[in-house]
CSV table of C-alpha atoms in Angstrom, one decimal:
chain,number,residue,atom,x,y,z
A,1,UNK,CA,0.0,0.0,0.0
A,2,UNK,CA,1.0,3.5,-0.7
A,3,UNK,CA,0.2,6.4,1.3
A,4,UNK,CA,0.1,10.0,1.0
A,5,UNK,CA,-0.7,12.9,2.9
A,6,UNK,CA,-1.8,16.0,1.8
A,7,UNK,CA,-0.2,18.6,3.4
A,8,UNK,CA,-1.1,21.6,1.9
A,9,UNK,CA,-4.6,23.8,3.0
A,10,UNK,CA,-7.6,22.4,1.3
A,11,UNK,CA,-11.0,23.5,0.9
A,12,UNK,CA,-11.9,21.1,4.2
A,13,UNK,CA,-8.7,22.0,6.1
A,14,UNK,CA,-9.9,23.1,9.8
A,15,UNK,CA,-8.1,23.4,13.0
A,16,UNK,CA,-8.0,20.4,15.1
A,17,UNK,CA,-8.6,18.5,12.2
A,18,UNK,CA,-6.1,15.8,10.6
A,19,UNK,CA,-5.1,16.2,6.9
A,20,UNK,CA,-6.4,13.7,5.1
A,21,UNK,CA,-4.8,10.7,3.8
A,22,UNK,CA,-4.4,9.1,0.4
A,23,UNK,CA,-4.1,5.1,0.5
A,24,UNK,CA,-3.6,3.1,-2.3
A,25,UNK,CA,-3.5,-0.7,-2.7
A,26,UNK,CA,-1.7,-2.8,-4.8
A,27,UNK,CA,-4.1,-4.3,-7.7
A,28,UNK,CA,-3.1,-7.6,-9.7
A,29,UNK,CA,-3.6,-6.0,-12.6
A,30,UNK,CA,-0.2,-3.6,-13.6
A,31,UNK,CA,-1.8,-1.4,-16.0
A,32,UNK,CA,-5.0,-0.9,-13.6
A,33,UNK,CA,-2.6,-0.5,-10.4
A,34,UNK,CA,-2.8,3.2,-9.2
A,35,UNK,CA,-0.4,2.2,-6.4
A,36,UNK,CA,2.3,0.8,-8.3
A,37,UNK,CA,1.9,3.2,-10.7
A,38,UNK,CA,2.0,6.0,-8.0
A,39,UNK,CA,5.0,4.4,-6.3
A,40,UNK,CA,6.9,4.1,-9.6
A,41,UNK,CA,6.4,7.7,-10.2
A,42,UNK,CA,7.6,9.0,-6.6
A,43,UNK,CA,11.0,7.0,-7.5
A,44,UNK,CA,11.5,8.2,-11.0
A,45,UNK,CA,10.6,12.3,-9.7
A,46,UNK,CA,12.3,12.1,-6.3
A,47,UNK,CA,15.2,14.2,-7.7
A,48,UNK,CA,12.7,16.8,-8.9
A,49,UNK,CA,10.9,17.3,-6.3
A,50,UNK,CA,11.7,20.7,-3.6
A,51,UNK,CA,8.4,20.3,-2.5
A,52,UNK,CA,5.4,18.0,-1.0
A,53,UNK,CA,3.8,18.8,-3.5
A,54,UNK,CA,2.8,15.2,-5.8
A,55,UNK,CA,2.1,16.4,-9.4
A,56,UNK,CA,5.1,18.3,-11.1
A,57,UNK,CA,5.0,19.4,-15.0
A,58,UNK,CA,6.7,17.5,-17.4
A,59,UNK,CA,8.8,19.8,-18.9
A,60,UNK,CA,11.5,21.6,-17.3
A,61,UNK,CA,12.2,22.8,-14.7
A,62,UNK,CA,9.2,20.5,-13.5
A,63,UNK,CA,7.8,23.1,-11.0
A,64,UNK,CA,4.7,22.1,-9.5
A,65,UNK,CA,1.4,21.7,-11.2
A,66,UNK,CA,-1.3,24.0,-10.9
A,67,UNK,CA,-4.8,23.2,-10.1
A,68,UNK,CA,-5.5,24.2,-13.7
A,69,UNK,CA,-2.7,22.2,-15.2
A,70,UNK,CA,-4.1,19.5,-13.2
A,71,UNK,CA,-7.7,19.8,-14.4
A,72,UNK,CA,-6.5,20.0,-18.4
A,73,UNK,CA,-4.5,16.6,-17.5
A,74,UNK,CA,-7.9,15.3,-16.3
A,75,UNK,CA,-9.9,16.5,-19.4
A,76,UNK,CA,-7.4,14.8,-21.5
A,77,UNK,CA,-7.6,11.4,-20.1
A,78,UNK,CA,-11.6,11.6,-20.3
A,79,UNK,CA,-11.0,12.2,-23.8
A,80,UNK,CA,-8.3,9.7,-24.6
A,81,UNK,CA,-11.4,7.1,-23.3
A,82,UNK,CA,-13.6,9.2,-25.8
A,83,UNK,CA,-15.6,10.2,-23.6
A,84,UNK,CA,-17.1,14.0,-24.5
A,85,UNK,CA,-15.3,16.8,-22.9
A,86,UNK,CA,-17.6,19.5,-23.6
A,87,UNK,CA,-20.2,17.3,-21.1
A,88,UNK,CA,-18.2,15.9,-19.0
A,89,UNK,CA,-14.7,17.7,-17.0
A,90,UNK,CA,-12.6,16.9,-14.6
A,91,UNK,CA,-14.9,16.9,-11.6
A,92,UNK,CA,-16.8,14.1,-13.0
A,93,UNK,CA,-14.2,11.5,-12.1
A,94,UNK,CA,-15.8,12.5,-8.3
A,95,UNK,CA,-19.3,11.8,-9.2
A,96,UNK,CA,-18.6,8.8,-11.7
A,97,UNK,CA,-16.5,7.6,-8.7
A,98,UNK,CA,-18.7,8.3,-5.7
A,99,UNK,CA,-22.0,7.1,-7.6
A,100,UNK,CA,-20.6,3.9,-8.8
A,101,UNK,CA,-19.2,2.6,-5.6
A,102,UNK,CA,-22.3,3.5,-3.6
A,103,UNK,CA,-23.7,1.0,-6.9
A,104,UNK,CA,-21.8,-1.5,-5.5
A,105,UNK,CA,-23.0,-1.5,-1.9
A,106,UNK,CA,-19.9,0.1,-0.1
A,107,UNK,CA,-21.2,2.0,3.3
A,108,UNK,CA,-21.9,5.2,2.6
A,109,UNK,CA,-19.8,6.1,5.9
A,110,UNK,CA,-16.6,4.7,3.6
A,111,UNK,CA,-17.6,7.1,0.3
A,112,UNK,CA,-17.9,10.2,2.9
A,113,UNK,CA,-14.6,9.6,4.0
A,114,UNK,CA,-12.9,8.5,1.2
A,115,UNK,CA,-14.5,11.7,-0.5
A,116,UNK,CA,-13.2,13.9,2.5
A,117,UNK,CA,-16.9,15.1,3.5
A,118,UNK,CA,-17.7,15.1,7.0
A,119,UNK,CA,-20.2,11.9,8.1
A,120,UNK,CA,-23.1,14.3,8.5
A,121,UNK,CA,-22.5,16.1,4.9
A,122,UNK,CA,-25.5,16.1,2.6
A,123,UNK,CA,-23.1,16.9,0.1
A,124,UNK,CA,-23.1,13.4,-1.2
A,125,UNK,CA,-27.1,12.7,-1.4
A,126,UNK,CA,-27.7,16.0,-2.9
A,127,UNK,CA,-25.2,16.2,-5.6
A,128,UNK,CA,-23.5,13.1,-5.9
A,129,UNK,CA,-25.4,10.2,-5.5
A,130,UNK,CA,-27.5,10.6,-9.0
A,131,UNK,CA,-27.9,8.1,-11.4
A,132,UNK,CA,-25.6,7.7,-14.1
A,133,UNK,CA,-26.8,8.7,-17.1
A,134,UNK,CA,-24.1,7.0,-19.3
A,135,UNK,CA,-23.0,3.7,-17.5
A,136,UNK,CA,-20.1,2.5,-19.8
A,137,UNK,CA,-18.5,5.4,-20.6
A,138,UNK,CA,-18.9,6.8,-16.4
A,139,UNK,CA,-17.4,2.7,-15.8
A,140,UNK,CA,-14.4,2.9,-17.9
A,141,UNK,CA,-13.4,5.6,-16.4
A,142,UNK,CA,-13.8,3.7,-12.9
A,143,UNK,CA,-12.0,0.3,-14.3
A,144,UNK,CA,-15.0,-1.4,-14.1
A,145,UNK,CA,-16.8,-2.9,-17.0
């Protein structure tokens, strides 16, 4: 397992409260292993790195990347599955996400924590938990077929 924390304010930062933190398991599969794969790329950008920062640019001199260069990176791997950017953006990873693990029957206690909303948010029943209107493009996106 591979774990992160994030150190830097977010929008659910409070005092007294602990940053949150990212864990990610090993899955059989290589090419669908998001902690190898995040493992991997802590090794190869360890020399890069000045800050806690995860994402860096991949160009020189691989500063840090912004929330927007983030969100592009996002857009671009929804349209690599050809999935229709002008519909769908980056946030829709969340609700894809979020919707089809509650499918599944995970607690709902995990998905608010996972999601970093507090256990008595309505956050998640009034925005998130919706159906999905298309189910194989929302599942690729998820890994799940």
């Amino acid at each position: 397992m591979v774990s992160r924390f994030v150190k830097a304010l977010i929008k659910t930062s409070r005092p007294g409260v602990p940053s949150p933190c990212f864990q990610f398991s090993f899955y059989p599969e290589d090419k669908l292993c998001v902690g190898r794969t995040l493992q991997e790329y802590l090794k190869v950008t360890m020399g890069y790195r000045s800050s806690d920062q995860l994402f860096l640019c991949t160009q020189r001199p691989f500063t840090p990347a912004s929330n927007q260069t983030l969100s592009r990176w996002l857009k671009l791997g929804l349209k690599l599955c050809g999935i229709d950017v002008t519909k769908f953006k980056a946030h829709s990873y969340r609700h894809a996400s979020t919707s089809k693990v509650f499918s599944k029957g995970i607690n709902v206690d995990i998905i608010l924590s996972c999601a970093g909303w507090r256990a008595n948010s309505g956050v998640f029943a009034k925005f998130y938990n919706r159906p999905i209107e298309t189910v194989s493009e929302y599942q690729d996106v998820v890994l799940s077929r």
